[in-house]
mmCIF file of C-alpha atoms in Angstrom:
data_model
loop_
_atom_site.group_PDB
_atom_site.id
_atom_site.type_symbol
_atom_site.label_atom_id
_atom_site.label_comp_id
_atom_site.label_asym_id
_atom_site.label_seq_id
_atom_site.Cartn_x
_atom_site.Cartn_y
_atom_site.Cartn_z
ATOM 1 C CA UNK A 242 164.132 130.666 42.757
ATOM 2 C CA UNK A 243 161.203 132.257 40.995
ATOM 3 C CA UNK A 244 161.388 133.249 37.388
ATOM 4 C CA UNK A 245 164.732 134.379 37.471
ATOM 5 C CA UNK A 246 168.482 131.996 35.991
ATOM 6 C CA UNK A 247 171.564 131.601 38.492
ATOM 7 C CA UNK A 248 173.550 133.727 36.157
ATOM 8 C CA UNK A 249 170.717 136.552 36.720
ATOM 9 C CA UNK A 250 171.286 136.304 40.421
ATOM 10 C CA UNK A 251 175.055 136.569 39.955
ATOM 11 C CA UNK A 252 174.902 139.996 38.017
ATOM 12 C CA UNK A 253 172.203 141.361 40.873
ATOM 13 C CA UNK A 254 174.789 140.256 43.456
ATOM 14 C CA UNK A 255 177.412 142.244 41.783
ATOM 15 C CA UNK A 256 175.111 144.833 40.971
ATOM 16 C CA UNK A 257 174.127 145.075 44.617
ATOM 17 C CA UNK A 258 177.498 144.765 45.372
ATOM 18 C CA UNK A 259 178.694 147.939 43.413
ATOM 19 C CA UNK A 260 175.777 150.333 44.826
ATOM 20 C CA UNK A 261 177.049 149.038 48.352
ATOM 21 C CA UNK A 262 180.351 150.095 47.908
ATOM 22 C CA UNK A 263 179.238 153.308 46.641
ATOM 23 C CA UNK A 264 176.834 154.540 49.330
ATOM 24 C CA UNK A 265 179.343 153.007 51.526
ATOM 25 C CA UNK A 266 182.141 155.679 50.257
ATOM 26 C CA UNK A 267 179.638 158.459 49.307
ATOM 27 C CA UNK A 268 176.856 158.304 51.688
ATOM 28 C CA UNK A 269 173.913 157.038 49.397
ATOM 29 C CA UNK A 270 174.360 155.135 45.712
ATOM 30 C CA UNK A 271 172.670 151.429 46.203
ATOM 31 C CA UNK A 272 169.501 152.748 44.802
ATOM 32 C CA UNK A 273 170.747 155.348 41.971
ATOM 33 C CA UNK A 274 172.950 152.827 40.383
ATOM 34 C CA UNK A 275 171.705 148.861 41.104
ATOM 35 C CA UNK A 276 168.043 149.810 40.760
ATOM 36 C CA UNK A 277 168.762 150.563 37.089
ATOM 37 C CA UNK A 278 170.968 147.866 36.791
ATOM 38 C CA UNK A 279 169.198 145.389 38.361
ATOM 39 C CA UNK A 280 165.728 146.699 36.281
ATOM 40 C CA UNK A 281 167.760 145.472 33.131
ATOM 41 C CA UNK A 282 168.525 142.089 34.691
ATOM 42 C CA UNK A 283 165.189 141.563 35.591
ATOM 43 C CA UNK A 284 162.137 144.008 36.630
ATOM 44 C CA UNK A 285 161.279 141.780 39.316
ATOM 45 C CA UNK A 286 164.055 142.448 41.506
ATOM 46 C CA UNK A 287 162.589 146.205 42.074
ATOM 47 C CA UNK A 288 161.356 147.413 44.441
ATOM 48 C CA UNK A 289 160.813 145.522 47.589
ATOM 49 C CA UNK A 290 164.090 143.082 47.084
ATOM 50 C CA UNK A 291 166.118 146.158 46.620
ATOM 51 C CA UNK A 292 164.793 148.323 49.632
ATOM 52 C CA UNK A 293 165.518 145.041 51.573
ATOM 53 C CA UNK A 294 168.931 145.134 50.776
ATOM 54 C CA UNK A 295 169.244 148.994 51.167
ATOM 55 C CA UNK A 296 167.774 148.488 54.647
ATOM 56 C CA UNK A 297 170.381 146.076 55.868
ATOM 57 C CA UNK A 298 173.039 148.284 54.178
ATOM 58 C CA UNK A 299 171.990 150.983 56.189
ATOM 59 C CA UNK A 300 171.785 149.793 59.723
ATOM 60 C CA UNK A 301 175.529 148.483 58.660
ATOM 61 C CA UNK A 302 176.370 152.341 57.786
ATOM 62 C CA UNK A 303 174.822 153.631 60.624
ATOM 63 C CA UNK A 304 176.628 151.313 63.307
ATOM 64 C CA UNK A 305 179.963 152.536 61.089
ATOM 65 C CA UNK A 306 179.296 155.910 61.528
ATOM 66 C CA UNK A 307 177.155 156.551 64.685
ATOM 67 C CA UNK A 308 180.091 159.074 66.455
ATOM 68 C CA UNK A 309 179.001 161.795 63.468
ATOM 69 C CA UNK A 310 175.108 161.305 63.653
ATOM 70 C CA UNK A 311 173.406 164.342 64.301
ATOM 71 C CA UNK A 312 169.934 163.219 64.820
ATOM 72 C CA UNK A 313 168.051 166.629 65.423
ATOM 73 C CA UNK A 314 169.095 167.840 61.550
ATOM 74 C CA UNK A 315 167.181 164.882 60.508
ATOM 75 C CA UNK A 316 164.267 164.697 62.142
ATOM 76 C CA UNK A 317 162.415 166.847 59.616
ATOM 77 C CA UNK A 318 163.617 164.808 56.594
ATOM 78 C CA UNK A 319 161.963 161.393 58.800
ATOM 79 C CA UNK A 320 158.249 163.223 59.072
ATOM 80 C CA UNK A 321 158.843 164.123 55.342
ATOM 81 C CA UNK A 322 158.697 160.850 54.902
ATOM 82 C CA UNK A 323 155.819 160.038 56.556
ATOM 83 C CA UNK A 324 154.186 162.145 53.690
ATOM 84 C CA UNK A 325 156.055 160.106 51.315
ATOM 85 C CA UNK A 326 155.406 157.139 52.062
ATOM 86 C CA UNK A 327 151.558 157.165 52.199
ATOM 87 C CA UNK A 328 151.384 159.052 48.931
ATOM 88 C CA UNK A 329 153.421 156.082 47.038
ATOM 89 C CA UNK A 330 151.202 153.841 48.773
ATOM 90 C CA UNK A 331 148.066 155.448 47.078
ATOM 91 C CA UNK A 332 150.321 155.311 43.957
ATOM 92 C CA UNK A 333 151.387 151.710 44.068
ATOM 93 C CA UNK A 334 147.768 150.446 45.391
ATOM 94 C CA UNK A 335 146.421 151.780 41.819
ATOM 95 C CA UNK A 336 149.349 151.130 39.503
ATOM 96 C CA UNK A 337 148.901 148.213 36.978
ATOM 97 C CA UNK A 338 152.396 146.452 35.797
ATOM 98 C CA UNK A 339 152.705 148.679 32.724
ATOM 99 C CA UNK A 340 152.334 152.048 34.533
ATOM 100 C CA UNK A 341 154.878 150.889 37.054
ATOM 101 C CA UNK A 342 157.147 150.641 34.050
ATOM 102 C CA UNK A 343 156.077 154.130 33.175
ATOM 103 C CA UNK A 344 156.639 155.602 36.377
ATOM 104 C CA UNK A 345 159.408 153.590 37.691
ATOM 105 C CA UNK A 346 160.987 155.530 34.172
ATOM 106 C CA UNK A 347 160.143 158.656 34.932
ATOM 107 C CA UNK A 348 161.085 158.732 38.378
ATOM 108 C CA UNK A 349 164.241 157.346 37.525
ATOM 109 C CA UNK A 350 164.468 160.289 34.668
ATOM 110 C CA UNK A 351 163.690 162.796 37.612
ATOM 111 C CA UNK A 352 166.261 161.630 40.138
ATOM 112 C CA UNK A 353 168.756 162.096 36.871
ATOM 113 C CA UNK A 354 167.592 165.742 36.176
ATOM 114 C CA UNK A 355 167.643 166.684 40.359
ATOM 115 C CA UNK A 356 171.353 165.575 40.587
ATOM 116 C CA UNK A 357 172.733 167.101 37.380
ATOM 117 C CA UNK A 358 170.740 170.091 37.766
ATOM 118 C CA UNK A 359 172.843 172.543 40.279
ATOM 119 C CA UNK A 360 170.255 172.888 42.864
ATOM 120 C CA UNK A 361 172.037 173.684 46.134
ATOM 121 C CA UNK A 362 169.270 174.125 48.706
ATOM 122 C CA UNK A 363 170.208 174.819 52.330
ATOM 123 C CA UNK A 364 170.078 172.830 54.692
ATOM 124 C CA UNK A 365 167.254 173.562 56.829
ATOM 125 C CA UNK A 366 163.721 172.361 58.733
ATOM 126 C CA UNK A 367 161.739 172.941 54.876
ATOM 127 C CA UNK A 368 163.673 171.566 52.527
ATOM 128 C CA UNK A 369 164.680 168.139 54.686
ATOM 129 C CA UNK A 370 160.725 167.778 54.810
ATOM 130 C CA UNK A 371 160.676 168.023 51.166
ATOM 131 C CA UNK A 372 163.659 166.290 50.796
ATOM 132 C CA UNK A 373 162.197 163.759 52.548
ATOM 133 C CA UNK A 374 158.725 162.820 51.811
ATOM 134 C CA UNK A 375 160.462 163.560 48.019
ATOM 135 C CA UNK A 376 163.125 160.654 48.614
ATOM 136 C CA UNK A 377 160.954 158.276 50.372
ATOM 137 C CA UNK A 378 158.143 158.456 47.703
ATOM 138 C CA UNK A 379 160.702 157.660 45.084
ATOM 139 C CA UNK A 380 162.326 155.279 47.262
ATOM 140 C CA UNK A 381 159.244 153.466 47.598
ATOM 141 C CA UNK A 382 158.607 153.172 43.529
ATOM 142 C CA UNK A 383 161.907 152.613 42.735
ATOM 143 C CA UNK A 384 164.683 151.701 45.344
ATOM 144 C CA UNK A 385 166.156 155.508 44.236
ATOM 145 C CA UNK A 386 165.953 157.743 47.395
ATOM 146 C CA UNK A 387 169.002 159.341 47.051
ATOM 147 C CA UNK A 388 168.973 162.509 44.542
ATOM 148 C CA UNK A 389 166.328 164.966 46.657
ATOM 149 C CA UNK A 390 168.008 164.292 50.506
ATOM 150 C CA UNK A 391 171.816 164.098 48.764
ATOM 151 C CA UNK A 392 171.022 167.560 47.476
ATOM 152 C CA UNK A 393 170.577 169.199 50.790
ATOM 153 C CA UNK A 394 173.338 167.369 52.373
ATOM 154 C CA UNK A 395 175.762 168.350 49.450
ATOM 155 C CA UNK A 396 177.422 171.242 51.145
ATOM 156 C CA UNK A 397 178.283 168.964 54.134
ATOM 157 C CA UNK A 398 181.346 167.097 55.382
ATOM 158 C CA UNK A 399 181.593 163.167 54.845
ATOM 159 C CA UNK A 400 181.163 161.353 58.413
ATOM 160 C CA UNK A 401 178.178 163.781 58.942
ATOM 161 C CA UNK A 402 176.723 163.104 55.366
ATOM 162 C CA UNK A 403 177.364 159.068 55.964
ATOM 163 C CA UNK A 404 175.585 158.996 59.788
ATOM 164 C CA UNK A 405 172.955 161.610 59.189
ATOM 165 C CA UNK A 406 171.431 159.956 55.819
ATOM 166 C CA UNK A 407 171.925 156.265 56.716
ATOM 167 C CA UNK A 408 169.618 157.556 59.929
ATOM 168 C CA UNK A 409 167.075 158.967 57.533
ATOM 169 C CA UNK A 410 167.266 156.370 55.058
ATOM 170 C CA UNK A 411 166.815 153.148 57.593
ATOM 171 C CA UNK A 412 163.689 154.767 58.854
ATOM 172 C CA UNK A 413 162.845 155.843 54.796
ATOM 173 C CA UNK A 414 163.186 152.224 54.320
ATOM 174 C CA UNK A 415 161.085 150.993 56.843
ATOM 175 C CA UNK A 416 158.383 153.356 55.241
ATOM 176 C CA UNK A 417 158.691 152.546 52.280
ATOM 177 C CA UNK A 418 158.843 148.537 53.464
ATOM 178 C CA UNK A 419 155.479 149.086 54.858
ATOM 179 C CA UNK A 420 153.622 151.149 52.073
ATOM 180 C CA UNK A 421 155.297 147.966 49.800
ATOM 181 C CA UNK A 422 153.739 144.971 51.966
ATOM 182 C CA UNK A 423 149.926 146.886 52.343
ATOM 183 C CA UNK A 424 149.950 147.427 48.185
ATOM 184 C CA UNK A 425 150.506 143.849 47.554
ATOM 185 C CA UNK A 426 154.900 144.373 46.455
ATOM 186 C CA UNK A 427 156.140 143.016 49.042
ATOM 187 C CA UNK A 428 155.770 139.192 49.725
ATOM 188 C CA UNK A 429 157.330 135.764 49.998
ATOM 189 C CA UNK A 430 158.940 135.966 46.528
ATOM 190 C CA UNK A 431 160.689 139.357 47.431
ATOM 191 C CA UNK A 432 161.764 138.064 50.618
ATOM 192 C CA UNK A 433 163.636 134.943 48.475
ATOM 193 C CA UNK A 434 165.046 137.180 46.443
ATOM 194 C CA UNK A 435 166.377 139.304 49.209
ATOM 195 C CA UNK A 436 167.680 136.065 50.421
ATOM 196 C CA UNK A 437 169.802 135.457 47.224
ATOM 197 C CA UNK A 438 170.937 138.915 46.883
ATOM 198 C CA UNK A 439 172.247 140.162 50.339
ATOM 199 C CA UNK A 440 175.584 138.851 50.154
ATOM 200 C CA UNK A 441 176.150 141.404 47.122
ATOM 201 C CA UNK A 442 175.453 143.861 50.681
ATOM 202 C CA UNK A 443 178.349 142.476 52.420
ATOM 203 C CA UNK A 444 180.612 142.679 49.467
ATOM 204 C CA UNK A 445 179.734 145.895 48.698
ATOM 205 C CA UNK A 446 179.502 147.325 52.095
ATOM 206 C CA UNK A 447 183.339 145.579 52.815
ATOM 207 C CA UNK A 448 184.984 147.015 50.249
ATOM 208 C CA UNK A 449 183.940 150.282 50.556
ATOM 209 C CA UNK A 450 185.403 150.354 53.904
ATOM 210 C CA UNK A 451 188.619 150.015 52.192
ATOM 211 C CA UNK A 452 188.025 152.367 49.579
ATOM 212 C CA UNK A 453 185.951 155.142 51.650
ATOM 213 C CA UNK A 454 189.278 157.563 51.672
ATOM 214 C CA UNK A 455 190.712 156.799 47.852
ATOM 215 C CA UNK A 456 187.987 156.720 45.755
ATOM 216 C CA UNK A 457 186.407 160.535 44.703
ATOM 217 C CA UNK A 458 182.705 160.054 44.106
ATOM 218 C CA UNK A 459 182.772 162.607 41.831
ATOM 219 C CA UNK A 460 184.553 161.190 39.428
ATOM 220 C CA UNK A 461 182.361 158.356 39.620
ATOM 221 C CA UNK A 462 179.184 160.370 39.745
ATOM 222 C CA UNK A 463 178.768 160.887 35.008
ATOM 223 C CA UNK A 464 179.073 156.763 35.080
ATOM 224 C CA UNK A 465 176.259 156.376 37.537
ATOM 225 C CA UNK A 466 174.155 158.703 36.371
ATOM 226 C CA UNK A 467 174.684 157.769 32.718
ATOM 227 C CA UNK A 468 173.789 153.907 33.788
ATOM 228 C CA UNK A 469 170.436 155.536 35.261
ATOM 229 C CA UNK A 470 169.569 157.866 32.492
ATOM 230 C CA UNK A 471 169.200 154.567 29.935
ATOM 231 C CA UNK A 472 167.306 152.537 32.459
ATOM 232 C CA UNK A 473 165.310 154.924 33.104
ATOM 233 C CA UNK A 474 164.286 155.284 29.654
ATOM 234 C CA UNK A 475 164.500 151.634 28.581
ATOM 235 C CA UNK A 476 162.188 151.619 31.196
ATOM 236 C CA UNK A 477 159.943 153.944 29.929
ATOM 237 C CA UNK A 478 159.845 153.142 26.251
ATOM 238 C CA UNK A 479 159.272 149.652 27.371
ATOM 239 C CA UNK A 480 156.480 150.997 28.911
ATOM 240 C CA UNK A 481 155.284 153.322 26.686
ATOM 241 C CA UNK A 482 154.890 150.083 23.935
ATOM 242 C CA UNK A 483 152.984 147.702 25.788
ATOM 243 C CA UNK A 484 150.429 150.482 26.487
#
């Protein structure tokens, strides 16, 4: 396995594992908390590896939760992302290592501030195009898609939240698959690594099946956001010194 220990690829498993679970219960998670976790293990996990995983995790979600989809509603958050993804494609295509660091920090920052900052947009044709070419732009840097399309979903009632943004996020991931592979992050490396990391997915994805009616994400939510408010700026000092 390229540059990375067997006890590295246990803690990204379990890592993976624990966003699983959470997106499975919550609706979305993998990226918000195993993108910063798995950025301390080792940078090289993020993105493409990551947005792999997410991908298979939500074609699993969508399969559980297909009776609630209401695909209309999301149709404007999908050619948001359109948007999205070609404008992290121009970002990625001109990024050297350290100002992925940089960005991959502030974005990470960003997606902190847009959950913990009381927006409660409605839920309508404008803001899911936001939300969207938002989400997949950040999903694209970073694995971390969640915060802008969670925020206009808030309001709404579990199954729907589950179906509608496991639809928008396996075509999000797709995007943001493709704007990875033409700027030269996605390749045979990230494809092992996805190898050695899925089974954290089917963990993750298993147990929250099981937990998806005890666990209250809110109480959850300061622990997963705390996790991404130090990656995110171990991420960005790190970057900040090698400039």
């Amino acid at each position: 396995m390229p540059d990375i220990s067997l006890l590295q690829l246990v803690l990204a498993n379990l890592a993976i594992a624990a966003g699983a679970c959470l997106q499975g219960v919550a609706g979305y998670g993998i990226g918000t908390l195993s993108a910063p976790l798995l950025f301390l293990i080792s940078p090289i996990l993020l993105p493409a590896p990551l947005v792999l995983n997410a991908t298979l995790l939500t074609i699993f979600m969508l399969v559980r939760n297909r009776a609630a989809l209401e695909i209309r509603q999301v149709r404007f958050a999908i050619g948001g992302g359109v948007i999205g993804m070609i404008l992290a494609g121009m970002t990625l295509a001109v990024l050297s290592p350290k100002g992925f660091e940089l960005i991959f920090g502030l974005l990470i920052l960003a997606g902190v501030a847009l959950s913990v900052g009381g927006l409660r947009p409605r839920l309508n044709a404008a803001n899911s195009a936001i939300a969207g070419a938002a989400s997949t732009y950040m999903g694209t840097i970073t694995a971390i898609g969640g915060p802008p399309i969670a925020l206009i979903y808030q309001n709404e009632k579990g199954p729907l939240v589950r179906a509608n943004m496991s639809a928008f996020f396996l075509v999000a991931s797709f995007l943001s698959l493709t704007a990875l592979l033409f700027s030269g992050y996605l390749g045979y490396r990230e494809f092992l690594l996805f190898a050695a990391t899925f089974p954290g997915v089917l963990l993750g994805f298993w147990l929250s099946g099981r937990l998806v009616h005890r666990v209250p994400f809110e109480r959850l939510r300061p622990l997963i956001l705390g996790i991404a408010a130090v990656a995110g700026s171990a991420a960005l000092v790190r970057g900040l010194l090698t400039l």
